[in-house]
CSV table of C-alpha atoms in Angstrom, one decimal:
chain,number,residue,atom,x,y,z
A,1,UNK,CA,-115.3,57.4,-78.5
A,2,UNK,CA,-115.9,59.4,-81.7
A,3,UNK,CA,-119.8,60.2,-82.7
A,4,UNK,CA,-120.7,59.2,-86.7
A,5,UNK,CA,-119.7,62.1,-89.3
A,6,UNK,CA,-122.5,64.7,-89.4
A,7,UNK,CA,-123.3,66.1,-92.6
A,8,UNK,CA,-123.5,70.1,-93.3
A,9,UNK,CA,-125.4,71.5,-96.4
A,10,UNK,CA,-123.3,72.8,-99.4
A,11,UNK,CA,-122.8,76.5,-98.7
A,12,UNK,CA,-125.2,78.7,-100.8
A,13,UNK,CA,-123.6,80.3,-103.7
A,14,UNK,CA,-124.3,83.1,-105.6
A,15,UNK,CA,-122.4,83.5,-109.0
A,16,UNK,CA,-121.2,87.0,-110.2
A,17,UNK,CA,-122.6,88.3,-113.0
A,18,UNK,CA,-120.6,88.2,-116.2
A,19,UNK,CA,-119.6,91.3,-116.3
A,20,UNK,CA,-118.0,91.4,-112.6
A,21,UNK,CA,-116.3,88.4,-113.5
A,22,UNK,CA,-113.0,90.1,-114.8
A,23,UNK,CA,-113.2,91.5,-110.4
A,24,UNK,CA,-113.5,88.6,-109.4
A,25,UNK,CA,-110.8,87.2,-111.1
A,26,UNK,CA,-108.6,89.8,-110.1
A,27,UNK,CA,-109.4,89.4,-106.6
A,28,UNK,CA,-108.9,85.9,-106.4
A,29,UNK,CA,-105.8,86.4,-108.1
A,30,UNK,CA,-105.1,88.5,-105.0
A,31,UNK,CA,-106.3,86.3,-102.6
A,32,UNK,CA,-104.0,83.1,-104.0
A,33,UNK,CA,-101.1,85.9,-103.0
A,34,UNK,CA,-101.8,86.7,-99.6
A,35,UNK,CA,-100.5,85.2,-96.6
A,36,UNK,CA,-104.0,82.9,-95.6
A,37,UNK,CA,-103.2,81.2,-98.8
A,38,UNK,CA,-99.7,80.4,-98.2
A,39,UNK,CA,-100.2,79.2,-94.5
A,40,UNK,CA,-103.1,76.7,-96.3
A,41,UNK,CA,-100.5,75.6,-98.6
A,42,UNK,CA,-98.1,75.1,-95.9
A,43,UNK,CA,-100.3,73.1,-94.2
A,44,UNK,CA,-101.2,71.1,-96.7
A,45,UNK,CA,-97.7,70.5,-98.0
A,46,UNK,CA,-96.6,70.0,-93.9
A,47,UNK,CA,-99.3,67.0,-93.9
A,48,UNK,CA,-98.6,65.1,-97.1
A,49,UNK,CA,-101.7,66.6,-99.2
A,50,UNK,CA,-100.0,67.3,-102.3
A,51,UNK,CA,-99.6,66.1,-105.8
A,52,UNK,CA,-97.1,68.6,-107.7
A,53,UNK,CA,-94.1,69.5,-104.7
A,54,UNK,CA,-91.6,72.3,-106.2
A,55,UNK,CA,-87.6,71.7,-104.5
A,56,UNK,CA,-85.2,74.8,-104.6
A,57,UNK,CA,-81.8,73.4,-106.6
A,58,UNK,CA,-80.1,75.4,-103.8
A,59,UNK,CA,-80.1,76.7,-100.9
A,60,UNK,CA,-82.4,79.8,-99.7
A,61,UNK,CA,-84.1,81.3,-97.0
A,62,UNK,CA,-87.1,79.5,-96.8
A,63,UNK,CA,-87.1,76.1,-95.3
A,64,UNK,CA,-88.9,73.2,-97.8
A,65,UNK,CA,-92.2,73.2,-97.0
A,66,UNK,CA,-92.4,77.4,-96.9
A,67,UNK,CA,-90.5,77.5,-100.5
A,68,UNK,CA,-93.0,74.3,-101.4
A,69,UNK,CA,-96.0,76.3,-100.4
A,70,UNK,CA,-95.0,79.8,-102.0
A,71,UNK,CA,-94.0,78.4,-105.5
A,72,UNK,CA,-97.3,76.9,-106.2
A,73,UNK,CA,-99.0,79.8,-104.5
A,74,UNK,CA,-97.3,82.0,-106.8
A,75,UNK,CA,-98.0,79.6,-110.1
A,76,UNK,CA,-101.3,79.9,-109.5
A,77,UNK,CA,-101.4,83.4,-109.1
A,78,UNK,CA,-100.0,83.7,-112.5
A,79,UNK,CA,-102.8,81.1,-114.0
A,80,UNK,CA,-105.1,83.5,-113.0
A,81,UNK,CA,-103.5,86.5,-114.2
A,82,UNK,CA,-103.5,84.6,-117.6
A,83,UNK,CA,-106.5,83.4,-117.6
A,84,UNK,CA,-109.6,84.4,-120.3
A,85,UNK,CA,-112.7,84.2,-118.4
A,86,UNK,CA,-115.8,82.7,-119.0
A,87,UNK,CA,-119.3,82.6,-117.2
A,88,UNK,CA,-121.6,79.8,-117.8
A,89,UNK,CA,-125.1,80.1,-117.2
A,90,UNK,CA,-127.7,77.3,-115.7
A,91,UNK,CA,-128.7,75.7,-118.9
A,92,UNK,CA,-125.5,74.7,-119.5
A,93,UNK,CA,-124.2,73.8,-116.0
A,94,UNK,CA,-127.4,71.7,-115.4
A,95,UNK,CA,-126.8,69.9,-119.0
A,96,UNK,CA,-123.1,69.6,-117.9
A,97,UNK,CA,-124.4,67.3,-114.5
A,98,UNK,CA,-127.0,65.1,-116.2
A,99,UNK,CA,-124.0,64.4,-119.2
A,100,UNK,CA,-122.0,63.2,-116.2
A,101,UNK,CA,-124.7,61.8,-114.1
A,102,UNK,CA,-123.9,58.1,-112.8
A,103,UNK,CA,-120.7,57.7,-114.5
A,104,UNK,CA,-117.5,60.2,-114.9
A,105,UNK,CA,-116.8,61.0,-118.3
A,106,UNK,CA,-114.6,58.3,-120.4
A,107,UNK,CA,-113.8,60.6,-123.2
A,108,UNK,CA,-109.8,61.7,-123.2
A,109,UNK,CA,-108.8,65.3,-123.2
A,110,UNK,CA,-106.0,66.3,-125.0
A,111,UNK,CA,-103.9,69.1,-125.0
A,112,UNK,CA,-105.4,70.3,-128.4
A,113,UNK,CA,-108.7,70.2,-126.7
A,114,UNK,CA,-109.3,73.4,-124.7
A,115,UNK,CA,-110.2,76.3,-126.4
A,116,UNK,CA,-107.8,78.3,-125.1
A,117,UNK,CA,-104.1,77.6,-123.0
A,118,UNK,CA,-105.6,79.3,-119.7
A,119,UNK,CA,-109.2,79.3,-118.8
A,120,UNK,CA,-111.2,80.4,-116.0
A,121,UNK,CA,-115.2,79.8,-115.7
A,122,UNK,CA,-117.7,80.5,-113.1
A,123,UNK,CA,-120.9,78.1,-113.4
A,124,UNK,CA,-124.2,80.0,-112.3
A,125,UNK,CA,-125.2,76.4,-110.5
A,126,UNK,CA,-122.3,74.2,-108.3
A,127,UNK,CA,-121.6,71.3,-110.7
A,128,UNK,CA,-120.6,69.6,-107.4
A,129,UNK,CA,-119.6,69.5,-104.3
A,130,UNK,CA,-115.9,68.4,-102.6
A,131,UNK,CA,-116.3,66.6,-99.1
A,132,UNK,CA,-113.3,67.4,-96.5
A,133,UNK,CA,-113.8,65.5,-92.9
A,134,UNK,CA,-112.3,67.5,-90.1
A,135,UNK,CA,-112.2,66.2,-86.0
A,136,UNK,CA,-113.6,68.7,-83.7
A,137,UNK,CA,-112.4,69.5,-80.2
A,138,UNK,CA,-114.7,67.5,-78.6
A,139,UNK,CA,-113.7,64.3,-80.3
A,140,UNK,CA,-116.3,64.1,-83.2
A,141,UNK,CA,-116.6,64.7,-87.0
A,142,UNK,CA,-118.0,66.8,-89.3
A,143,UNK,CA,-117.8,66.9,-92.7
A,144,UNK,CA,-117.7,69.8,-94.5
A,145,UNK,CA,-119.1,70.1,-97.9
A,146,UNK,CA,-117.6,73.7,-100.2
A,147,UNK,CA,-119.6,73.9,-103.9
A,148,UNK,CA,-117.6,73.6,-106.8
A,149,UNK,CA,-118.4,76.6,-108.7
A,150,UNK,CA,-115.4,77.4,-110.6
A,151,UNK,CA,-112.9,75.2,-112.7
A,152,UNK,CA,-109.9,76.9,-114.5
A,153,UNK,CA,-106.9,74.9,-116.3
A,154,UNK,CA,-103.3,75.8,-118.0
A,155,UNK,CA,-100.7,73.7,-120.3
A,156,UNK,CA,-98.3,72.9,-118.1
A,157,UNK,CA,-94.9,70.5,-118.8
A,158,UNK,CA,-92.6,70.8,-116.0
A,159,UNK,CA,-90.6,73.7,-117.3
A,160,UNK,CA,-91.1,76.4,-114.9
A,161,UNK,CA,-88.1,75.9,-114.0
A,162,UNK,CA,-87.9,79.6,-111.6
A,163,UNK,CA,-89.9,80.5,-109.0
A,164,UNK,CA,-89.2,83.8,-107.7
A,165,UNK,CA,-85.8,83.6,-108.5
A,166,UNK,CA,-84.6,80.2,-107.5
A,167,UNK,CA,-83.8,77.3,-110.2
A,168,UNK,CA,-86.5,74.6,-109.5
A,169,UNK,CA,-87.1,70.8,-109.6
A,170,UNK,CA,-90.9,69.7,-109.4
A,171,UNK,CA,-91.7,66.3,-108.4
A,172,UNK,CA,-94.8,64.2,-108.7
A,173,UNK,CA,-96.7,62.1,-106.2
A,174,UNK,CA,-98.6,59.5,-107.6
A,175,UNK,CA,-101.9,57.8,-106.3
A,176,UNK,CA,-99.4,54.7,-105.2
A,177,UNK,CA,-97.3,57.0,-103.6
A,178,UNK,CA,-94.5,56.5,-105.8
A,179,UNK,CA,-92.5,60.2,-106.3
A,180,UNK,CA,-90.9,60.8,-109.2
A,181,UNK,CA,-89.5,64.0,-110.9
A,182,UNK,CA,-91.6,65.6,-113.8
A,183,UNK,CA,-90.2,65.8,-117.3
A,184,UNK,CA,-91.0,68.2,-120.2
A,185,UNK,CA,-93.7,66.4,-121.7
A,186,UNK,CA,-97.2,68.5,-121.9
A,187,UNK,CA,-100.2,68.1,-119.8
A,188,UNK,CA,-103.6,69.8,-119.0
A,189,UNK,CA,-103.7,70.9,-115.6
A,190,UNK,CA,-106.9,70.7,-114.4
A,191,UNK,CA,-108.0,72.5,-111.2
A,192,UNK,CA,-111.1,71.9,-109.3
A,193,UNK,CA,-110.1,72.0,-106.2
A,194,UNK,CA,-107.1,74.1,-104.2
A,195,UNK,CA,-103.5,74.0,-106.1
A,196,UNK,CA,-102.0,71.2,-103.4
A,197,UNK,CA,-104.9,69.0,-104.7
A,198,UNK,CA,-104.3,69.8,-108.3
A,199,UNK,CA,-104.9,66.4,-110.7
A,200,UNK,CA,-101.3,67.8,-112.5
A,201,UNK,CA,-99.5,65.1,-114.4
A,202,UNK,CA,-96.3,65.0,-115.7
């Protein structure tokens, strides 16, 4: 019998300052590339946890879920390496929470909206927090809170149609768990949280 979900405390964060954010971006970019990332991805994309899911058109080496995982982890990569950084200080992060406070926004965004195609910020305060429950060995639960302190987006409509070589098909899984394949119309891509959890739409 399984104890009640213990709560852990956000994990402290300390934001860069703006001039080390350009590093930081590169070595994230790095880190999306590395092997930790993939096996996440693979894991993720091995359990179901995926919105956006990237099919070869033919064969390869890889088997789905390894191809799966190293397309998006490679996609990401290059919205980073696109990306124009920004860093946005407490005023405005703490302005940003009590807009949203009670209620998520209502307003539409559209794809004339951001101020620029690819966008990275750092917030000097967590905006938030994302909640993940995990089962321990000895039969309990914990639930693991990570800060969000980051958010970065891209236009994206379904025609990267090559990933590292291989003609591509990318398919959507919706919150009814209807899949369907994505078409070339244009979307934000907003992330928040890791690229399997991505709120793509297409």
């Amino acid at each position: 019998m399984s104890s009640a979900p213990q709560l852990t405390k956000p994990t402290g964060w300390r934001a860069p300052s703006p001039l080390s954010v350009l590093d930081w971006q590169r070595r994230q970019e790095l880190f999306t590339r590395s092997n930790l990332t993939q096996r996440m991805l693979e894991t993720a994309v091995r359990g179901g946890h995926w919105t956006m899911m990237p099919l070869a058109d033919e064969a390869t080496t890889f088997t789905v879920t390894d191809f799966a995982a190293r397309a998006l982890m490679l996609t990401e990569s290059d919205r980073l390496h696109e990306a124009r950084t920004y860093s946005i200080g407490p005023n405005a992060t703490g302005l940003a929470v009590a807009a949203s406070s009670g209620s998520a926004p209502q307003e539409p965004i559209s794809l004339n909206r951001p101020p620029r195609p690819s966008r990275l910020t750092l917030f000097t305060d967590p905006i938030g927090s994302d909640a993940d429950t995990y089962r321990t060995t000895n039969g309990s639960s914990v639930e693991i809170h990570t800060p969000i302190v980051a958010v970065s987006w891209s236009l994206w409509d379904g025609s990267q149609d090559h990933v590292d070589g291989h003609a591509v098909t990318w398919l959507r899984q919706s919150s009814h768990g209807a899949i369907v394949p994505c078409r070339g119309e244009g979307h934000l891509d907003d992330v928040l949280r890791p690229a399997h959890q991505r709120n793509a739409r297409c």
